[in-house]
Short mmCIF file of C-alpha atoms in Angstrom, two decimals:
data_model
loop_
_atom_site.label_atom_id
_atom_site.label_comp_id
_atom_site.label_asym_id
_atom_site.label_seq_id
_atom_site.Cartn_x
_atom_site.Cartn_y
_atom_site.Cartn_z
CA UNK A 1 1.22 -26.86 1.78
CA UNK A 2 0.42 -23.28 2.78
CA UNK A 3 2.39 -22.41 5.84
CA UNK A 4 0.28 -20.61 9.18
CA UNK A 5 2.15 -17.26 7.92
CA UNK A 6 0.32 -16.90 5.45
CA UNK A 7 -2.95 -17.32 6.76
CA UNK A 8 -3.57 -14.19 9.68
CA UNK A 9 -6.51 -13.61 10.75
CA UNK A 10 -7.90 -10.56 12.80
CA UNK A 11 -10.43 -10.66 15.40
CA UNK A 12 -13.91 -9.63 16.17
CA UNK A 13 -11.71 -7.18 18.49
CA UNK A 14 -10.20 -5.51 16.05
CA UNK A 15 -13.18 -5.58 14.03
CA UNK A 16 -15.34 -3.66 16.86
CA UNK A 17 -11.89 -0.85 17.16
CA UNK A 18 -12.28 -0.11 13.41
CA UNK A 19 -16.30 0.08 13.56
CA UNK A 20 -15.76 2.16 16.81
CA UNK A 21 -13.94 4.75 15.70
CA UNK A 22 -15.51 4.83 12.38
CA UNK A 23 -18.68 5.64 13.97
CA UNK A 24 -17.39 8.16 16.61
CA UNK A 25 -15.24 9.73 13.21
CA UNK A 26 -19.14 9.58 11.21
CA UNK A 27 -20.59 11.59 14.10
CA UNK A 28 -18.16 14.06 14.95
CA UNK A 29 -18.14 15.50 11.41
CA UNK A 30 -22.06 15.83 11.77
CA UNK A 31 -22.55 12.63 8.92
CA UNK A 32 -24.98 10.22 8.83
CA UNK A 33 -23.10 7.50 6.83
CA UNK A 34 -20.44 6.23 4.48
CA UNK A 35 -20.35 4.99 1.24
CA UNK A 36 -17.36 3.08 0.17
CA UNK A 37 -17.03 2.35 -3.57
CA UNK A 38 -15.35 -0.83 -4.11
CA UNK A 39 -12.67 0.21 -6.64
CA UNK A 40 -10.77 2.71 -5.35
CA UNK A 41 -7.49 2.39 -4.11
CA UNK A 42 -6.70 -1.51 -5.01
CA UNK A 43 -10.05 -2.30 -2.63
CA UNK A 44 -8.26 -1.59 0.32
CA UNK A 45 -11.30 0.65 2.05
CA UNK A 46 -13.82 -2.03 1.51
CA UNK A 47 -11.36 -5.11 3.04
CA UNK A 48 -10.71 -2.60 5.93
CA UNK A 49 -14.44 -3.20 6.80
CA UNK A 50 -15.90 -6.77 5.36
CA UNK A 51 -12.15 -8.73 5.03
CA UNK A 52 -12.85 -9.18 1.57
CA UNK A 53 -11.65 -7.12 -1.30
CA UNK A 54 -13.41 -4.27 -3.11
CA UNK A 55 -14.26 -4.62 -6.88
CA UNK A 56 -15.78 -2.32 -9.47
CA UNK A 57 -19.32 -3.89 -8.62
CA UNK A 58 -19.33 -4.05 -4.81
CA UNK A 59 -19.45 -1.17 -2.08
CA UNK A 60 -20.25 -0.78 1.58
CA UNK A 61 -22.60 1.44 2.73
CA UNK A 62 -21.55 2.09 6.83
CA UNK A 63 -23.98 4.60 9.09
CA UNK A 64 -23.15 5.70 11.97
CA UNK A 65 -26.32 4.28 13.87
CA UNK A 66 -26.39 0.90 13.26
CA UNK A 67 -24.38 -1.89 11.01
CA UNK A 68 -23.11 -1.93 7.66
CA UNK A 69 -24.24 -3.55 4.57
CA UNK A 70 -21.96 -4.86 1.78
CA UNK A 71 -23.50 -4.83 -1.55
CA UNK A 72 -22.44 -7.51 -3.88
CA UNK A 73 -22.27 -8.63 -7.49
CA UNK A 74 -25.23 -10.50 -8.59
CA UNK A 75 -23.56 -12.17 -11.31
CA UNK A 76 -19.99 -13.13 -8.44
CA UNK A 77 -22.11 -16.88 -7.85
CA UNK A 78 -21.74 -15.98 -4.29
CA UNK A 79 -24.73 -15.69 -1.85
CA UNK A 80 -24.94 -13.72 1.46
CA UNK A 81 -24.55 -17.07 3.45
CA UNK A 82 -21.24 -17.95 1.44
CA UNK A 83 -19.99 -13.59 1.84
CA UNK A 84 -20.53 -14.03 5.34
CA UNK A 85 -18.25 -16.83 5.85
CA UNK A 86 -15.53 -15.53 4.10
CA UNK A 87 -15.86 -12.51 5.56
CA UNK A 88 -16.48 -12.94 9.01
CA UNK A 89 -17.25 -9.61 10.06
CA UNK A 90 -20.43 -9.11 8.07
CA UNK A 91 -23.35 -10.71 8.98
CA UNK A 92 -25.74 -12.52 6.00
CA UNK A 93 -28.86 -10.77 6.70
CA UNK A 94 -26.73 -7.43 5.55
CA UNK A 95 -25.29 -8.88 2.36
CA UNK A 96 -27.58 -7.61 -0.15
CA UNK A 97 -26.67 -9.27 -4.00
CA UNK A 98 -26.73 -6.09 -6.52
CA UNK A 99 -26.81 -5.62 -10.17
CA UNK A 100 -26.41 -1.64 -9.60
CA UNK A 101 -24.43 -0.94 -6.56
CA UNK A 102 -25.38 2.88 -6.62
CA UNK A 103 -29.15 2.58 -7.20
CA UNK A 104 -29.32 -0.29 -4.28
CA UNK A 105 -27.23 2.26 -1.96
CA UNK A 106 -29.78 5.55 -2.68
CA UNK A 107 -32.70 2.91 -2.28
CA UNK A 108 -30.95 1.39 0.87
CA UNK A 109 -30.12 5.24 2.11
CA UNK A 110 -34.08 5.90 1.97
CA UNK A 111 -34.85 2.71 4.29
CA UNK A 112 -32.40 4.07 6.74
CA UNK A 113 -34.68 7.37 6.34
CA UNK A 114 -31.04 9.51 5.98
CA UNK A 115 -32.09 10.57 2.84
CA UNK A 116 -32.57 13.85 3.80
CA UNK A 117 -28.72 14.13 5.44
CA UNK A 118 -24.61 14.64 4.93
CA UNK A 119 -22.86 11.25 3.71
CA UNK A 120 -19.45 11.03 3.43
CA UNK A 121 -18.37 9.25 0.34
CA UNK A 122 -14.68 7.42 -0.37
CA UNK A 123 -14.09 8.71 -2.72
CA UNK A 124 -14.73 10.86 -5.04
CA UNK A 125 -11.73 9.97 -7.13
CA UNK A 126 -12.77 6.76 -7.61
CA UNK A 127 -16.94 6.80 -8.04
CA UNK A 128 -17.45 7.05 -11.38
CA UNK A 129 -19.83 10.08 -12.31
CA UNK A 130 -22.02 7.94 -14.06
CA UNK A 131 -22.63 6.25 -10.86
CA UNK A 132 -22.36 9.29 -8.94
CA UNK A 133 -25.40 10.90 -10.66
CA UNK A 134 -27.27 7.73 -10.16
CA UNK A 135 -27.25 8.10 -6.81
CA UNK A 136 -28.14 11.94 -6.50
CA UNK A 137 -31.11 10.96 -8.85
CA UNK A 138 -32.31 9.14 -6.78
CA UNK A 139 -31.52 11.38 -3.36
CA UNK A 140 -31.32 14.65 -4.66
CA UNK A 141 -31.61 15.78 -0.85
CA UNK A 142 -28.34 14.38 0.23
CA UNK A 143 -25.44 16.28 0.47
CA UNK A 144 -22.56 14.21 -1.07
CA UNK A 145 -19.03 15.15 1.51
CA UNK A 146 -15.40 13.81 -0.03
CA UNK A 147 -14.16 11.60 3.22
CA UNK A 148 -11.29 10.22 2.34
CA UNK A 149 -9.02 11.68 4.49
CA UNK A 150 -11.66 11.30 7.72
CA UNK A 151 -11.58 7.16 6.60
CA UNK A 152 -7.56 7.49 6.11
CA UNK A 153 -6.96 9.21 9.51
CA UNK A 154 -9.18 6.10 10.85
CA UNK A 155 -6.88 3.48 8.70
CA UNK A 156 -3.67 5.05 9.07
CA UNK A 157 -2.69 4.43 12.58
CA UNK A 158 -2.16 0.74 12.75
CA UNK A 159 -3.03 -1.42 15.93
CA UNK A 160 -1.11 -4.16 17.73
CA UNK A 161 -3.20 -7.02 15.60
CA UNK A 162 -2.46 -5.35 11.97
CA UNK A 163 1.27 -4.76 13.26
CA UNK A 164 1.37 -8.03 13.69
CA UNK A 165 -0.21 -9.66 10.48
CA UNK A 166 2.46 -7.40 9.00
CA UNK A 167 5.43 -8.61 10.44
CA UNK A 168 4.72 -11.77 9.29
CA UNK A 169 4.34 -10.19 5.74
CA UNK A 170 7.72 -8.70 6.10
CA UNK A 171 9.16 -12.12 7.47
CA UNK A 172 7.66 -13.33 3.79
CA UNK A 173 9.51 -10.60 2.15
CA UNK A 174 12.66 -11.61 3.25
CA UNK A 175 12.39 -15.14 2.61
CA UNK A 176 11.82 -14.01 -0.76
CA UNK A 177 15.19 -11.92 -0.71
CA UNK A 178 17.23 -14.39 0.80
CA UNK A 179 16.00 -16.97 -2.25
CA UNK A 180 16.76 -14.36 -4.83
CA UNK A 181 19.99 -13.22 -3.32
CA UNK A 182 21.07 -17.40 -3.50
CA UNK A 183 19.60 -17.81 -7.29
CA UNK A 184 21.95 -15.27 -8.72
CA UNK A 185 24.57 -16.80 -10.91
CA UNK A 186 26.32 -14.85 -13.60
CA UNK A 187 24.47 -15.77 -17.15
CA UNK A 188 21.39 -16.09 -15.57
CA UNK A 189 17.97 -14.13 -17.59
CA UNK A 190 16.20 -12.14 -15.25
CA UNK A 191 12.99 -14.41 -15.26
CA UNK A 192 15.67 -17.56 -14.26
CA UNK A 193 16.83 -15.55 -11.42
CA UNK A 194 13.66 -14.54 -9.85
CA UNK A 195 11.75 -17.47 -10.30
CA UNK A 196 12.41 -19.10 -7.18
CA UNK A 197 11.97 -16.04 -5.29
CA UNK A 198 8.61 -15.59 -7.19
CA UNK A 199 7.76 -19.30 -6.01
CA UNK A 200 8.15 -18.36 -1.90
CA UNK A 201 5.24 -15.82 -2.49
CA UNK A 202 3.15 -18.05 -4.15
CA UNK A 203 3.61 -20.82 -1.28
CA UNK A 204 2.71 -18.15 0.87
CA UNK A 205 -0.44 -17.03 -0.34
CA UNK A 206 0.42 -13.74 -1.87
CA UNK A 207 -2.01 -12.09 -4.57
CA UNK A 208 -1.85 -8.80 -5.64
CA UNK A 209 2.14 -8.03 -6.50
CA UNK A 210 4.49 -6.01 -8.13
CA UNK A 211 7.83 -7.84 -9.21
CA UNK A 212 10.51 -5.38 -10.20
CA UNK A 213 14.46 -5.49 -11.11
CA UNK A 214 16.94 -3.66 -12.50
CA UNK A 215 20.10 -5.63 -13.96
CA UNK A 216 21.58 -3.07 -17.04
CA UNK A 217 23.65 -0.05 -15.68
CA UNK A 218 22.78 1.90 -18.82
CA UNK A 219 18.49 1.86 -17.37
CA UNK A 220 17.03 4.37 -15.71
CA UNK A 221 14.48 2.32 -14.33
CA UNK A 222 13.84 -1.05 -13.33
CA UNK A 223 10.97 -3.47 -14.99
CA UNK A 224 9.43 -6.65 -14.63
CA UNK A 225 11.69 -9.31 -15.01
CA UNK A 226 12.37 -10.31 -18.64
CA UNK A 227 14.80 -12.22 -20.73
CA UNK A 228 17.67 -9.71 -20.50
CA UNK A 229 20.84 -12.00 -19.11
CA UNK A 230 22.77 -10.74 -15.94
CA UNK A 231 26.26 -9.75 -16.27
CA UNK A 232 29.32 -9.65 -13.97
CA UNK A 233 29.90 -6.94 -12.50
CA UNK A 234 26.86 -5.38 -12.96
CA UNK A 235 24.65 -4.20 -10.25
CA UNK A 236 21.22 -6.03 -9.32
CA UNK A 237 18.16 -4.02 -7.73
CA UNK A 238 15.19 -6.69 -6.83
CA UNK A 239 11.92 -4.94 -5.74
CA UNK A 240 9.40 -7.72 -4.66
CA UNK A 241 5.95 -5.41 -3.09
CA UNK A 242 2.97 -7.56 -2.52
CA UNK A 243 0.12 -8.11 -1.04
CA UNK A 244 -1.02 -11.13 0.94
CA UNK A 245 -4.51 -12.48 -0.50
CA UNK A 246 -6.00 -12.11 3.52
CA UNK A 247 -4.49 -8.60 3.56
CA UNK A 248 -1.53 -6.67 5.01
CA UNK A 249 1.61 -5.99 2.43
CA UNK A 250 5.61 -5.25 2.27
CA UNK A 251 7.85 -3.83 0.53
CA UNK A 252 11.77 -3.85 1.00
CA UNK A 253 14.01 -3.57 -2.16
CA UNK A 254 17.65 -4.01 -1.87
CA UNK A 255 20.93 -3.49 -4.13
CA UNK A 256 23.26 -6.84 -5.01
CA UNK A 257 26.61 -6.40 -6.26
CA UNK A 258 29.06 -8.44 -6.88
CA UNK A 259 31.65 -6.11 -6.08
CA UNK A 260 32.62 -3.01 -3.77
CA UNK A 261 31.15 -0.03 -5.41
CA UNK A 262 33.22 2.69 -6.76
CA UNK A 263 33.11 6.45 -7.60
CA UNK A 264 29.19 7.57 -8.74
CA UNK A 265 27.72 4.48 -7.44
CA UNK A 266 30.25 4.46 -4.05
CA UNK A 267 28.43 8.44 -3.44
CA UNK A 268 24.73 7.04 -4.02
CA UNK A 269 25.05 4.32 -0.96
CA UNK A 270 26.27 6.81 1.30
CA UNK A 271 22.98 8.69 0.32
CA UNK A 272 21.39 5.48 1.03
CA UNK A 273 23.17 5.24 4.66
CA UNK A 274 21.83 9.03 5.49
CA UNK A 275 18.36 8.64 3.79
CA UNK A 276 17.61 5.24 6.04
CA UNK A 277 18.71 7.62 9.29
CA UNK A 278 17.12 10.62 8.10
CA UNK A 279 13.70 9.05 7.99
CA UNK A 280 13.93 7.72 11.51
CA UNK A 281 15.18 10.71 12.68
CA UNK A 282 12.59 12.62 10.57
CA UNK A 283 9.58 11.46 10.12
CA UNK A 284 7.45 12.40 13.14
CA UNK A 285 3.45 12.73 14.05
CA UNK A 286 2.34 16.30 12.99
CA UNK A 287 4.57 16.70 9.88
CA UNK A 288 2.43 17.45 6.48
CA UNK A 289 3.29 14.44 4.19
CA UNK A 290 4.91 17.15 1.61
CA UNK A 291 7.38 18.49 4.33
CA UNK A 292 8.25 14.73 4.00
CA UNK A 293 8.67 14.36 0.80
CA UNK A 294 10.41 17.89 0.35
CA UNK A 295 12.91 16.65 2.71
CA UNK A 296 13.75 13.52 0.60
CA UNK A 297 14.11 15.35 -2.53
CA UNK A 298 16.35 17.66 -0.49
CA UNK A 299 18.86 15.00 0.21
CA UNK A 300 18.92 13.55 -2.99
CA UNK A 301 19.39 16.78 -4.20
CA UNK A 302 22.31 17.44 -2.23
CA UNK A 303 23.96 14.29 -3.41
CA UNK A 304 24.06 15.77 -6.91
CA UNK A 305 21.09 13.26 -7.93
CA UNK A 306 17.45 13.34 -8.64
CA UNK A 307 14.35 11.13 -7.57
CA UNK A 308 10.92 9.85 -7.64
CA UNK A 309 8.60 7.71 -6.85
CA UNK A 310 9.59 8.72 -3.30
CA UNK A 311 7.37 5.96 -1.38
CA UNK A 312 3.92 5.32 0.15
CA UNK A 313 2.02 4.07 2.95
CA UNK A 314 1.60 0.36 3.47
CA UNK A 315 -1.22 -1.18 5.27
CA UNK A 316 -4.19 -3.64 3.74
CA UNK A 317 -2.14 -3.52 0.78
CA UNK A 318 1.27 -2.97 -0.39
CA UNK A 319 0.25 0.39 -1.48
CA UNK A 320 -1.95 2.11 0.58
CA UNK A 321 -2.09 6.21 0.69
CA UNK A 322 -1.04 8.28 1.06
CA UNK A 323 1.81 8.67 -0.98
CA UNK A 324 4.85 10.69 -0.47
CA UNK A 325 5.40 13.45 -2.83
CA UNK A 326 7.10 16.93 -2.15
CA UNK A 327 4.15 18.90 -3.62
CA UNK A 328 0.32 19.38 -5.95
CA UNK A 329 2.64 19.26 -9.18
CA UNK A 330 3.89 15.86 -8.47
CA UNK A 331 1.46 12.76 -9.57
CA UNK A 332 0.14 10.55 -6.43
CA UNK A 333 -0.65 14.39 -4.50
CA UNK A 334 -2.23 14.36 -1.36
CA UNK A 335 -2.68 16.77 1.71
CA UNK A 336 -1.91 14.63 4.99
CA UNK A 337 -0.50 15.03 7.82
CA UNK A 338 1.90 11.79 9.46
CA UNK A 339 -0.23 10.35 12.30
CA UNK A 340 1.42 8.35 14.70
CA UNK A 341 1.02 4.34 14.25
CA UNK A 342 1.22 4.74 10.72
CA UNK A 343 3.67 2.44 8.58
CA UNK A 344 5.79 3.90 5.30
CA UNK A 345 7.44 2.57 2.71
CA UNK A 346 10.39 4.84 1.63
CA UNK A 347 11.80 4.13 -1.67
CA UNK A 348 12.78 7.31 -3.83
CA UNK A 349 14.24 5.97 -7.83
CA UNK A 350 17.35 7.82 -7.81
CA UNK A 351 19.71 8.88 -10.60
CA UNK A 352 21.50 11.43 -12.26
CA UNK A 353 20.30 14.70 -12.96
CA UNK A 354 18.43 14.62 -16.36
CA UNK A 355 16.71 11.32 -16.23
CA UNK A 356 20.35 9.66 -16.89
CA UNK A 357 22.38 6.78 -15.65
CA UNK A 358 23.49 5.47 -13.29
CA UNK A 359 20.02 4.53 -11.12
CA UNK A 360 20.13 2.95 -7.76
CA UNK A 361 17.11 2.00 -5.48
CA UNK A 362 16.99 1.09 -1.81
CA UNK A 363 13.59 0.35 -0.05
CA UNK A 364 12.11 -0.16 3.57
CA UNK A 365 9.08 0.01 5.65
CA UNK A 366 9.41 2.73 8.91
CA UNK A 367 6.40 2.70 11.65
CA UNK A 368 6.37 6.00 12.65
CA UNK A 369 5.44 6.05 16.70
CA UNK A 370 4.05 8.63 18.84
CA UNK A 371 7.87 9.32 20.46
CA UNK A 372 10.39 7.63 17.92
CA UNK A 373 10.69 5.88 14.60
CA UNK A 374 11.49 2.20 13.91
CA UNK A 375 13.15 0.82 11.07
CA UNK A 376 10.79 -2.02 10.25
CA UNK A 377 12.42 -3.92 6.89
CA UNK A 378 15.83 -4.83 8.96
CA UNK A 379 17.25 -7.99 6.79
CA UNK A 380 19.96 -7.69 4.78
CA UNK A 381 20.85 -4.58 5.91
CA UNK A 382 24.17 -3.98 4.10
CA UNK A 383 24.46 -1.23 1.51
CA UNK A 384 25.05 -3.03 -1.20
CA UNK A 385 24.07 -6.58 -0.40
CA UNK A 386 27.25 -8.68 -1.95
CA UNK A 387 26.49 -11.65 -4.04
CA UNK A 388 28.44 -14.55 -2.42
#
């Protein structure tokens, strides 16, 4: 039986905030609507306004006058009566079924008579040009604007309601720690040993996920579980980051050993003790997302070490941007500045200079406030975690 955790739900309250600000955000910037392709960024845009996931086929088209409609996959067996109630938030009469989401959005776009005006599209980065020129075909007098970062400053800050939702993800996240942590034995595959662990997200109603550990000192980074056997006295990294299948993620990876750690390894957890305080202490409202990132690498750095994979933001999903990187020559770039409300997943890979052994990896989630930052991900807090 699927427990209530697993099952949030956010109300027509929250629903009216996100349309609310959306709108004021559409206006401001002098557009007339938004287009939000399905696929980009794990369909996280497209839940953020319908509480349903975005696919390749389906996209939202939101003005600023008036109420969105959600195009949909003719060939999904779902009608707009049977959207509508999953969704909750989008009425049936603007569920439109679509074999061609970007010919149905120009046609749709002349209806609304804004064919003739600025739309903001997210994103660019996703929309495949093929689909892209469809649309200008069709409304060669619109002038196509990159929003992204005007529907990320809107997602970003979280409210009270997602806050919550997430907590409870987190509270799944370390139920699914606290399993793994009392499944390790020493002989045990990888797969044996995070099995049960696996199980607690499943009872919980998690979909999208990303299952990662790291059991062989001489890898420099982890994988999904396998058949590789775990050894005394080597180290265990366990990296569960998920997403719940009604939204809202976590991420929180910790370091098990079965003994005190000595010289190399002994240095990296004291890195581990100052990275956890630097981020509070660091990561404010107003700082670029690169200053961020630069200041990560900077430790690590110091510490004789290198990293990446530095972390992300986590909202609708596990992964949400932007993501932290130190600069336009690392992959996962983005300008952004921290906004307050915002939630982060800090994570950098670390090992020794050169891509060498030994690698050690130590995860949480920070909401970054207007006046302080809290240290969200607060179970099992030791570095390492000792195996009983």
């Amino acid at each position: 039986m699927v427990t209530p955790i697993a099952k949030p739900e956010l109300s027509l309250k929250e629903k009216e905030r996100r349309y609310g600000l959306l709108r004021k955000a559409l206006q401001k910037a002098g557009l007339s609507a938004l287009i939000v392709y399905g696929n980009s960024q794990l369909g996280v845009p497209v839940h953020y306004l319908t509480k349903m996931w975005g696919t390749r086929m389906n996209m939202v088209i939101f003005p600023a006058v008036g109420e969105p409609v959600f195009l949909v996959p003719t060939n999904s067996g779902l009608t707009p009566e049977k959207v509508a109630g999953m969704s909750g938030w989008i009425l049936a009469d603007n569920v439109r079924l679509s074999a061609n989401p970007p010919v149905d959005a120009a046609k749709l776009i002349k209806a609304l008579k804004l064919d003739k005006s600025r739309i903001g599209v997210d994103s660019y980065r996703w929309w495949p040009v093929f689909e892209q020129q469809q649309f200008v075909e069709l409304c060669p007098k619109v002038e196509l604007v990159e929003a992204h970062r005007l529907f990320g400053e809107i997602r970003g800050p979280k409210s009270a309601e997602e806050l919550d939702v997430m907590q409870k993800a987190i509270r799944i996240s370390d139920l699914a720690h606290y399993t793994f942590l009392h499944s390790l034995k020493d002989g045990l595959t990888e797969l044996e040993a995070t099995k049960a662990s696996i199980e607690v997200l499943d009872t919980h109603g998690i979909g999208d996920r990303i299952i990662l550990i790291h059991t062989q000192p001489e890898a420099t980074y982890p994988n999904r579980p396998s058949p590789a056997v775990i050894r005394k006295p080597n180290a265990i990294t366990y990296s569960p980051e998920f997403t719940r299948n009604q939204g809202y993620g976590a991420q929180m990876i910790r370091g098990y050993w079965w003994e005190e750690p000595k010289g190399i390894y002994k240095t990296m957890f004291e890195l581990w003790a100052e990275m956890r305080q630097m981020v509070i202490e660091g990561f404010r409202p107003g700082m670029e997302i690169t200053d961020a990132g630069k200041m990560i690498e900077d430790l690590v750095d110091e510490y004789g070490f290198e990293c990446d994979k530095l972390g992300h933001a986590v909202g609708v999903a596990y992964g949400d941007a932007p993501y932290i990187t130190a600069g336009p020559d690392e992959k996962d770039y983005m300008e952004w500045t921290i906004l307050p409300g915002e939630v982060y997943a800090v994570h950098p890979m670390v090992r020794c200079k050169g891509y060498k052994a030994p690698f050690t990896m130590v995860g949480d989630m920070y909401l970054v406030g207007k006046d302080h930052t809290t240290w969200m991900t607060t179970a099992m807090p030791e570095l390492p975690v000792m195996i009983p």
